[in-house]
Tab-separated table of C-alpha atoms (C1' of nucleotides) in Angstrom:
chain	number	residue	atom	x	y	z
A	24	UNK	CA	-11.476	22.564	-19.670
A	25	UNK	CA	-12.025	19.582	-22.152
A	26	UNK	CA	-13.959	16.432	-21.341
A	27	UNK	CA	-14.039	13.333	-23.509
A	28	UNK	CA	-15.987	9.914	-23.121
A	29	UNK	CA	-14.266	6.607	-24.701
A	30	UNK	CA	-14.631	2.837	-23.615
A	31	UNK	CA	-12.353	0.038	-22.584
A	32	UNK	CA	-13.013	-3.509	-23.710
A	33	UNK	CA	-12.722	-5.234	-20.719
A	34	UNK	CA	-11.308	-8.973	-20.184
A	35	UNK	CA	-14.379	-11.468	-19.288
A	36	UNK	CA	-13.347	-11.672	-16.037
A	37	UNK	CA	-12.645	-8.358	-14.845
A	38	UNK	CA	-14.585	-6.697	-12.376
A	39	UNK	CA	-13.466	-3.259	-11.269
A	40	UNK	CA	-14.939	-3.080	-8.043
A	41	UNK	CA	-12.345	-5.990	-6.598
A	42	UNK	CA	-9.831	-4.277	-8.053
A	43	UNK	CA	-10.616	-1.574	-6.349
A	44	UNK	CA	-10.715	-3.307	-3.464
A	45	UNK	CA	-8.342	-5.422	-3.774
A	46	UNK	CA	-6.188	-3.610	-0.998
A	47	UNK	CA	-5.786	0.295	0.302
A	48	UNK	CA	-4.818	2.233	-2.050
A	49	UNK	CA	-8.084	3.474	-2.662
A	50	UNK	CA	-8.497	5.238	0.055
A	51	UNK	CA	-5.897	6.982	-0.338
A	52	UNK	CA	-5.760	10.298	-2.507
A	53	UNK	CA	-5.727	11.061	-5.490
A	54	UNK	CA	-8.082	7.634	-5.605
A	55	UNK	CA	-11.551	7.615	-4.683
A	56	UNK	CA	-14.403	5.205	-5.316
A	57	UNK	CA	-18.085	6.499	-5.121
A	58	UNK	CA	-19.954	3.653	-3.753
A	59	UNK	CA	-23.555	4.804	-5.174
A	60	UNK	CA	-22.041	5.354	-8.886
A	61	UNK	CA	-19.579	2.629	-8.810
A	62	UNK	CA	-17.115	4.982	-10.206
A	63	UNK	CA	-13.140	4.972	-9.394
A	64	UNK	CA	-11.792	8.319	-9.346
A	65	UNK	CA	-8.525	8.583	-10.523
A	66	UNK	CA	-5.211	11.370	-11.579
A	67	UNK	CA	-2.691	10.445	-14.146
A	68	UNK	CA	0.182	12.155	-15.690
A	69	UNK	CA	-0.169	12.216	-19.687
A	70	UNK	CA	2.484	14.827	-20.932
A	71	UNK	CA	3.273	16.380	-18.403
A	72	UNK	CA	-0.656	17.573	-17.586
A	73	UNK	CA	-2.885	16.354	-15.257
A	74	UNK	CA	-5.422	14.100	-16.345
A	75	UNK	CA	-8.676	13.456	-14.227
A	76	UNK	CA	-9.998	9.696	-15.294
A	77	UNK	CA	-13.888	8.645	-14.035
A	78	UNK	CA	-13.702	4.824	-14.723
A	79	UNK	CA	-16.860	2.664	-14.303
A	80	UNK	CA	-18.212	-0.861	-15.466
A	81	UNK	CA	-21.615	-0.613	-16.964
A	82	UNK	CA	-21.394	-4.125	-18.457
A	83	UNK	CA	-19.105	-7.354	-18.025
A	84	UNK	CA	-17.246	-6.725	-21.279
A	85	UNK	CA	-16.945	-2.589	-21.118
A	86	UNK	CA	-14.978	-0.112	-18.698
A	87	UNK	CA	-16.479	3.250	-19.988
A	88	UNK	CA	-14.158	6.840	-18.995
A	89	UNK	CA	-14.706	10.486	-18.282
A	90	UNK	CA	-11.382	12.384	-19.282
A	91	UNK	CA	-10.967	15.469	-18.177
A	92	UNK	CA	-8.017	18.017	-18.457
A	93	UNK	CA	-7.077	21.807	-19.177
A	94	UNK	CA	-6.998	22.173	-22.786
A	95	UNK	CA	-7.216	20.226	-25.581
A	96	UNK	CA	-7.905	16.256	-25.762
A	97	UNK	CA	-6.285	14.474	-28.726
A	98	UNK	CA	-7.003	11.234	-30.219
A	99	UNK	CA	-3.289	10.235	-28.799
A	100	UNK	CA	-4.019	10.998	-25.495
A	101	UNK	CA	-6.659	8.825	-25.151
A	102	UNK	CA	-4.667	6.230	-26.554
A	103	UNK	CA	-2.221	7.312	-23.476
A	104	UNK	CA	-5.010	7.291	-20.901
A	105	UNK	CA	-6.020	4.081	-22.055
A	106	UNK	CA	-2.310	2.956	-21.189
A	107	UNK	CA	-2.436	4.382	-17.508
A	108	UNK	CA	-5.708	2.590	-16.898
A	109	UNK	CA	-4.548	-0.811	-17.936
A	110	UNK	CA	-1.118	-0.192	-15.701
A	111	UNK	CA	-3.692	1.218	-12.583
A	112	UNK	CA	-5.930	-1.598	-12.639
A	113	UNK	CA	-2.809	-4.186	-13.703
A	114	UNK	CA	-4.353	-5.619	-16.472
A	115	UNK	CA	-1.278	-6.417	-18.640
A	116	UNK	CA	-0.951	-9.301	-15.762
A	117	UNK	CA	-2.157	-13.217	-16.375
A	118	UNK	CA	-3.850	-14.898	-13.423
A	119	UNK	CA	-4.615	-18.195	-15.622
A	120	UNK	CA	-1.498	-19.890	-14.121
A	121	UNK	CA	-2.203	-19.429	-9.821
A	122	UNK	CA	-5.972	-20.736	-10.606
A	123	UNK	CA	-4.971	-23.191	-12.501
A	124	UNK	CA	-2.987	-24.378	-9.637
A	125	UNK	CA	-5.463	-23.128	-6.765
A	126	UNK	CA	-8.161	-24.966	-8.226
A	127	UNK	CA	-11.385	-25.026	-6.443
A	128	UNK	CA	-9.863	-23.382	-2.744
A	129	UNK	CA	-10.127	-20.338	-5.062
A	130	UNK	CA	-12.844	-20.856	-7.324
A	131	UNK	CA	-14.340	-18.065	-5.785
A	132	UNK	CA	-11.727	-15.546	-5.987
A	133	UNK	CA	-11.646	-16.517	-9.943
A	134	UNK	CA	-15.125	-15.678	-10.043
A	135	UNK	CA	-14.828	-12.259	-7.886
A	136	UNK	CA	-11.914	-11.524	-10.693
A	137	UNK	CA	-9.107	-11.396	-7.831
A	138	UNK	CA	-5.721	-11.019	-8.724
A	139	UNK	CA	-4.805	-7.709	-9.945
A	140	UNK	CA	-3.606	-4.954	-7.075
A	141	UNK	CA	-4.748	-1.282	-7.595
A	142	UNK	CA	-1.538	0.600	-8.565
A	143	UNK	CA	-0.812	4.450	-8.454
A	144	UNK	CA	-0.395	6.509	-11.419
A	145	UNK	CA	3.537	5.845	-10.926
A	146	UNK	CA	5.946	3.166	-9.099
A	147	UNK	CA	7.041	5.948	-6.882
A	148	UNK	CA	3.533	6.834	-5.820
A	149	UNK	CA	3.001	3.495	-4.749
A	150	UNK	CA	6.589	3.521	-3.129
A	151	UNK	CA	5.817	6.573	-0.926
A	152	UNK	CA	2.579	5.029	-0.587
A	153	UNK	CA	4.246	1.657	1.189
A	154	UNK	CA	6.536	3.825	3.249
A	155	UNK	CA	3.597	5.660	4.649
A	156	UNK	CA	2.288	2.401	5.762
A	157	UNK	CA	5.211	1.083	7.781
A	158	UNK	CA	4.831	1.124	11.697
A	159	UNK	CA	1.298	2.972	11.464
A	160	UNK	CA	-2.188	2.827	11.844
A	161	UNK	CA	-4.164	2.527	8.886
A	162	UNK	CA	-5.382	5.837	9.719
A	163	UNK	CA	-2.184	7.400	10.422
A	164	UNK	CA	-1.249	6.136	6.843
A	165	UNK	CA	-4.327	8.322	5.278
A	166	UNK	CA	-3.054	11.661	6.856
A	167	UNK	CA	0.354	11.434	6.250
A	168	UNK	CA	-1.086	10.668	2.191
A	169	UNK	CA	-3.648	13.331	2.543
A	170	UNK	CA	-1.481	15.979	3.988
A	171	UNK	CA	1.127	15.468	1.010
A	172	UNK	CA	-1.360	15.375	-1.463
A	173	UNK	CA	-2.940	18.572	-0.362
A	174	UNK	CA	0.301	20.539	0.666
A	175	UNK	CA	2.245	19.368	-2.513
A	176	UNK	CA	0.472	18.430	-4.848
A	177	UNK	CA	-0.215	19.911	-8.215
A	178	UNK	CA	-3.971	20.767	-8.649
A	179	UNK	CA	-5.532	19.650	-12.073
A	180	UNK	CA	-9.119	19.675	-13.554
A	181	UNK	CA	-11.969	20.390	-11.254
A	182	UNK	CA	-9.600	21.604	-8.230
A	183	UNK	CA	-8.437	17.323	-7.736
A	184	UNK	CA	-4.806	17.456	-7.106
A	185	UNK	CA	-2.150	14.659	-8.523
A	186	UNK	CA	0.372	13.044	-6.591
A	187	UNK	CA	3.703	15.311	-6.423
A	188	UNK	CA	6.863	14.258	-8.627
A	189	UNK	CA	9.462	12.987	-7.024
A	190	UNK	CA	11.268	16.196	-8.250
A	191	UNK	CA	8.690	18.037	-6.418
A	192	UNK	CA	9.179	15.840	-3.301
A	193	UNK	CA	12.519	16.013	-3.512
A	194	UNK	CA	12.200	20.005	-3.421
A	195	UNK	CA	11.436	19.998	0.489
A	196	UNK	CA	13.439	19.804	3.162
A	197	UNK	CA	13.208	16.615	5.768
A	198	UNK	CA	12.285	18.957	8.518
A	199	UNK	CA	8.908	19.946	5.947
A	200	UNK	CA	8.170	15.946	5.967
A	201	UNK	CA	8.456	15.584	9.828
A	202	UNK	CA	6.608	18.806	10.887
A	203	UNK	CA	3.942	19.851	7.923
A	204	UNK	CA	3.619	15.919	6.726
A	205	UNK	CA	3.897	14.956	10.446
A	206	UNK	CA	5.438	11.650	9.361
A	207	UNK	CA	7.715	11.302	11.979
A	208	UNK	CA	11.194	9.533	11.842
A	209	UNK	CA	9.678	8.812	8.743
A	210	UNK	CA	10.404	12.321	7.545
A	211	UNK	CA	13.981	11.665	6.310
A	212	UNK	CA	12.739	8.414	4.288
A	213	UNK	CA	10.388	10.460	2.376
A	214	UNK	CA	13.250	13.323	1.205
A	215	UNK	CA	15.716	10.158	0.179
A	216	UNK	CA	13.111	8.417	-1.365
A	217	UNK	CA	12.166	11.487	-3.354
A	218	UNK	CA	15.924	12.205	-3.951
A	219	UNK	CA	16.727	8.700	-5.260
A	220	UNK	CA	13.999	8.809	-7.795
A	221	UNK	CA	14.596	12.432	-9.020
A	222	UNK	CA	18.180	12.074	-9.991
A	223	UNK	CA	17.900	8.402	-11.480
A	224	UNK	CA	20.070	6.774	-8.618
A	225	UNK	CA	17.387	4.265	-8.517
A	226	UNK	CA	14.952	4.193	-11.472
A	227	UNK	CA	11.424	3.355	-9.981
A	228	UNK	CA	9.900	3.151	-12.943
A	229	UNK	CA	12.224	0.292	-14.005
A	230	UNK	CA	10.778	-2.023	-11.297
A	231	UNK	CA	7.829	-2.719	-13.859
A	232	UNK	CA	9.531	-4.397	-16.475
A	233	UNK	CA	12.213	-6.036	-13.847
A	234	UNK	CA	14.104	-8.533	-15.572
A	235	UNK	CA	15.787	-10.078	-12.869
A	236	UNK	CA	13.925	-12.488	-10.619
A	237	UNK	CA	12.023	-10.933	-8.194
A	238	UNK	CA	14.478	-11.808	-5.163
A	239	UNK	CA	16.646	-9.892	-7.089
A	240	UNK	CA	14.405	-6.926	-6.990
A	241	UNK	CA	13.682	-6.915	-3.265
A	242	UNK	CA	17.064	-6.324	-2.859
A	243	UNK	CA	16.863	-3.319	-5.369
A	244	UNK	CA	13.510	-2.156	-3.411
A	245	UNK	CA	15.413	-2.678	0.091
A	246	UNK	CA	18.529	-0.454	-1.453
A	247	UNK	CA	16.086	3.086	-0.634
A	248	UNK	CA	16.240	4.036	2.769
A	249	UNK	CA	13.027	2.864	4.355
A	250	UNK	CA	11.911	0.187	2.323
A	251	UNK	CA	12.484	-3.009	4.168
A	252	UNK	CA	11.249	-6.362	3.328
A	253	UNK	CA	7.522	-6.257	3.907
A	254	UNK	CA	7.005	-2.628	1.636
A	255	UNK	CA	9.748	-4.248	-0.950
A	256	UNK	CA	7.084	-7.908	-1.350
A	257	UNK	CA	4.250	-5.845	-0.868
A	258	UNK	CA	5.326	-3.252	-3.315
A	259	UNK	CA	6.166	-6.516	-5.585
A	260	UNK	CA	2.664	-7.936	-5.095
A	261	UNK	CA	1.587	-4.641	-7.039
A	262	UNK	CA	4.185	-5.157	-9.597
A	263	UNK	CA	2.601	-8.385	-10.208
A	264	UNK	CA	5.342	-10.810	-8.609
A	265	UNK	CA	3.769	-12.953	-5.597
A	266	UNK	CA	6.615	-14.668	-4.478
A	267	UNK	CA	6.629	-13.064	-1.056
A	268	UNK	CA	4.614	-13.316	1.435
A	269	UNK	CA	5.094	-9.207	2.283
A	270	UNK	CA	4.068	-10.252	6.114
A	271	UNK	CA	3.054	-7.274	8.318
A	272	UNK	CA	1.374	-7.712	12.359
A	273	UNK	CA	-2.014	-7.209	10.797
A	274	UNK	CA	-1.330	-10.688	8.359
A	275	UNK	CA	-0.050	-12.306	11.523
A	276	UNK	CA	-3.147	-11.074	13.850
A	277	UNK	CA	-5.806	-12.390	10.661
A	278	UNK	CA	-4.313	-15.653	9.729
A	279	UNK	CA	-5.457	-17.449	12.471
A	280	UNK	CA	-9.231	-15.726	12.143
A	281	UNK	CA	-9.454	-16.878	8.951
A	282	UNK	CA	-7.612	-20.782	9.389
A	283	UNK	CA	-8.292	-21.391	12.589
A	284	UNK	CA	-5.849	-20.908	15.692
A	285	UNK	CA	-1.992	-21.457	15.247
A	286	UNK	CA	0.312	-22.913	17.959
A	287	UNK	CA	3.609	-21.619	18.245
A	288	UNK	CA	4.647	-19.148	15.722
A	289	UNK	CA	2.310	-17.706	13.427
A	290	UNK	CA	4.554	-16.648	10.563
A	291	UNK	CA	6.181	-20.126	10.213
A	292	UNK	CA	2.697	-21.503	9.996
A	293	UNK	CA	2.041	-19.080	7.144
A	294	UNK	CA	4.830	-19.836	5.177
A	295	UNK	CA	3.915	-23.744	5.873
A	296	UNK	CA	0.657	-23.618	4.434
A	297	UNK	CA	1.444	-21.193	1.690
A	298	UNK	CA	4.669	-22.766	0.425
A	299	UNK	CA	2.534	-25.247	-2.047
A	300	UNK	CA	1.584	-21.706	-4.047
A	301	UNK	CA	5.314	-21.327	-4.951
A	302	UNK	CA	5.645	-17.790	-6.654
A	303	UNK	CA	1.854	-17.231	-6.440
A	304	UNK	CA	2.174	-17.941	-2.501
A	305	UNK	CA	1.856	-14.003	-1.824
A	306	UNK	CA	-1.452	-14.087	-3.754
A	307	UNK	CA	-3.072	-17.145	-2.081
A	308	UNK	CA	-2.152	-15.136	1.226
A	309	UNK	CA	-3.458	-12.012	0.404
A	310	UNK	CA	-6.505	-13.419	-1.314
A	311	UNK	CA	-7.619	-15.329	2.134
A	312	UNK	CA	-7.078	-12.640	4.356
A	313	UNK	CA	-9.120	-10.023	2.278
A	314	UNK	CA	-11.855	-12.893	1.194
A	315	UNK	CA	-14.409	-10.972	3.727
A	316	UNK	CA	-13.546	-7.415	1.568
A	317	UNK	CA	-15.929	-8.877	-0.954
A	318	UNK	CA	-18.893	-10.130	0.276
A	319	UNK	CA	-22.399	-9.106	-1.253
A	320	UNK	CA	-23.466	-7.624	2.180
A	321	UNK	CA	-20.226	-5.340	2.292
A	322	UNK	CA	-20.106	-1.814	0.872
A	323	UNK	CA	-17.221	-0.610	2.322
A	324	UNK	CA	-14.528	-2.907	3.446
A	325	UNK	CA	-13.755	-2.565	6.720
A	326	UNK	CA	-10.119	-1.634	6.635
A	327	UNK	CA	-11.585	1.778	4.667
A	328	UNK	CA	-14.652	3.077	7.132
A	329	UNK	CA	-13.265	6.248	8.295
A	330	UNK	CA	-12.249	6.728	11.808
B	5	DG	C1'	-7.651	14.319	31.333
B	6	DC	C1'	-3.770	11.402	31.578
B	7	DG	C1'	-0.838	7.385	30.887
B	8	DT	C1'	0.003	3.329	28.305
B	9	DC	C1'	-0.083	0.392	24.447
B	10	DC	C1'	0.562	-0.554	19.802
B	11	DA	C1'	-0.364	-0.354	14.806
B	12	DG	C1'	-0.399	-3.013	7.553
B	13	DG	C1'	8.354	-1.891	10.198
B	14	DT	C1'	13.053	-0.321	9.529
B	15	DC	C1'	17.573	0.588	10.877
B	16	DT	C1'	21.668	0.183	13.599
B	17	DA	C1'	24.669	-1.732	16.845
B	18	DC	C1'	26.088	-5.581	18.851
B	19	DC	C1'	26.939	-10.435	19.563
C	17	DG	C1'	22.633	-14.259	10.760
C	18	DG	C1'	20.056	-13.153	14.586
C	19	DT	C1'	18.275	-9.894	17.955
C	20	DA	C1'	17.371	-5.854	21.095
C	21	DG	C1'	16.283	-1.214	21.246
C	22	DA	C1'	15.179	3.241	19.333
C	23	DC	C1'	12.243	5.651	16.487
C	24	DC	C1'	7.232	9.318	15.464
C	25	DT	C1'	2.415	9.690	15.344
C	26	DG	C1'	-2.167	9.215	16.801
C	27	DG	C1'	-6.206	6.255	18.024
C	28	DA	C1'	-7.983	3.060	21.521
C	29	DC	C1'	-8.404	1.862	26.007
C	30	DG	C1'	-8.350	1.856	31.091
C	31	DC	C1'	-8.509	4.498	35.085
DNA sequence: GCGTCCAGGTCTACC
DNA sequence: GGTAGACCTGGACGC
């Protein structure tokens, strides 16, 4: 087993814990955040072997890493670990433009560092990720993630298991997704899914460096089975594109907590009072609804306390 | 203990 | 293009 310590230099305005937070994905595996160490646990993929990152933020301007991995560490693959982090925690994307026109309605969020999403290790890990989400309870979403974690996937330093491939995935029968996964009518989303992005019919990975617009790539997203339109703007909001609002019933059920009470429809209102955001207008949504995620007196958000 | 409702939707058939 | 109904699971709730 090798282990090896190296630092990030962090933007001035990044603070890992809102990332973190910054919507579920956290609590689901392979993520975890220890609350007492301030440490985001995290598995990546760097050739081929499974990589176990420990990222914390012991000062403003540093993000300081554990690696650790069976066998050897080279100066390259830190270099590639380095890469993962920055795509995990989105830092390769530029906020400057939505403050600039949010101005002081989100001076706060600028100084919590909102903006980046948490992403998986892959664009199909966050894709399954979304399915798992659709129609569900928050906490139906965490066992259908936990059980496919455990049951498929490959186990790495210190017994923490990766996300499975989509080749692995794709391995398994529907019936194994419906009756081991217990994901439902869900099961046969999760085999296609897996099947699409194993044999290059649809190249996840792609959806990072998009260069259509992003209407355009909704209707890529919305070409896998199971992917409609609020996992293909939600799975955009990750990819850094904010253009949709990626509405779901719990958006509907908090807007009016959070603004006051809507007559008549309550999705027409949102788009009403988010239109002014343009292509940020996802962001200025999101960023409302989860304001109460980061306040001082909050440890855990409450969408994660386990039920 | 049991029945009902519904949750971080999507798809298909039908009009 | 709009809409109704079916689709799985499991937690919450009322009785």
């Amino acid at each position: 087993m090798a282990r090896t310590n190296f630092s990030i230099k962090a933007p001035p305005w990044l603070r890992l814990r809102t990332i973190v937070f910054s919507h579920g994905w956290v609590d689901l595996p392979p993520f975890a955040w220890n609350e007492s160490t301030k440490t985001l646990r995290a598995v990546g993929r760097i050739n081929r072997r499974i990589v176990l990152l420990e990222i914390e933020q012991p000062k403003v301007s540093r993000l300081d890493v554990v690696m650790t991995a069976k066998g050897a560490l080279s100066e390259s693959s830190i270099d590639q670990a380095k890469a993962v982090i920055n795509e995990m925690l989105g830092l390769s994307h530029d906020f400057a433009e939505f403050y600039e026109l949010a101005g002081e309605d989100f001076a706060w969020a600028k100084e919590l560092g909102s903006g980046p999403f948490l992403r998986g290790a892959s664009v199909f890990e966050d894709a399954v990720k979304m399915l798992a989400t659709t129609n569900c309870s928050w906490s139906l979403t965490r066992q259908m993630i936990n059980r496919l974690v455990d049951e498929l996937g490959e186990k790495g330093p210190e017994g923490v298991r990766a996300f499975p491939t989509p080749e692995q995935m794709a391995e398994r029968p529907s019936d194994f997704y419906r009756d081991v996964i217990r994901t439902g009518y869900r099961a046969k989303f999760f085999k296609e899914i897996a099947e699409i992005s194993a044999s290059r019919k649809i190249d996840l990975e792609r959806w990072k460096q998009f260069p259509g617009t992003t209407k355009e790539l909704v209707t890529e997203i919305r070409q896998v089975p199971g992917l409609g339109r609020y996992a293909a703007e939600n799975l955009c909001k990750l990819l850094g594109r904010f253009d949709g609002l990626g509405l779901d019933s719990w958006c509907l059920k908090k807007f009016p907590m959070v603004r006051g009470p809507v007559r008549g429809d309550v999705a027409k209102a949102i788009e009403r009072h988010y239109k002014r955001f343009g292509a940020w207008q996802g962001l200025a949504l999101w960023l409302d609804l989860t304001r109460d995620w980061h306040q001082k007196d909050v440890t855990v958000p409450e969408p994660f306390k386990k039920k």
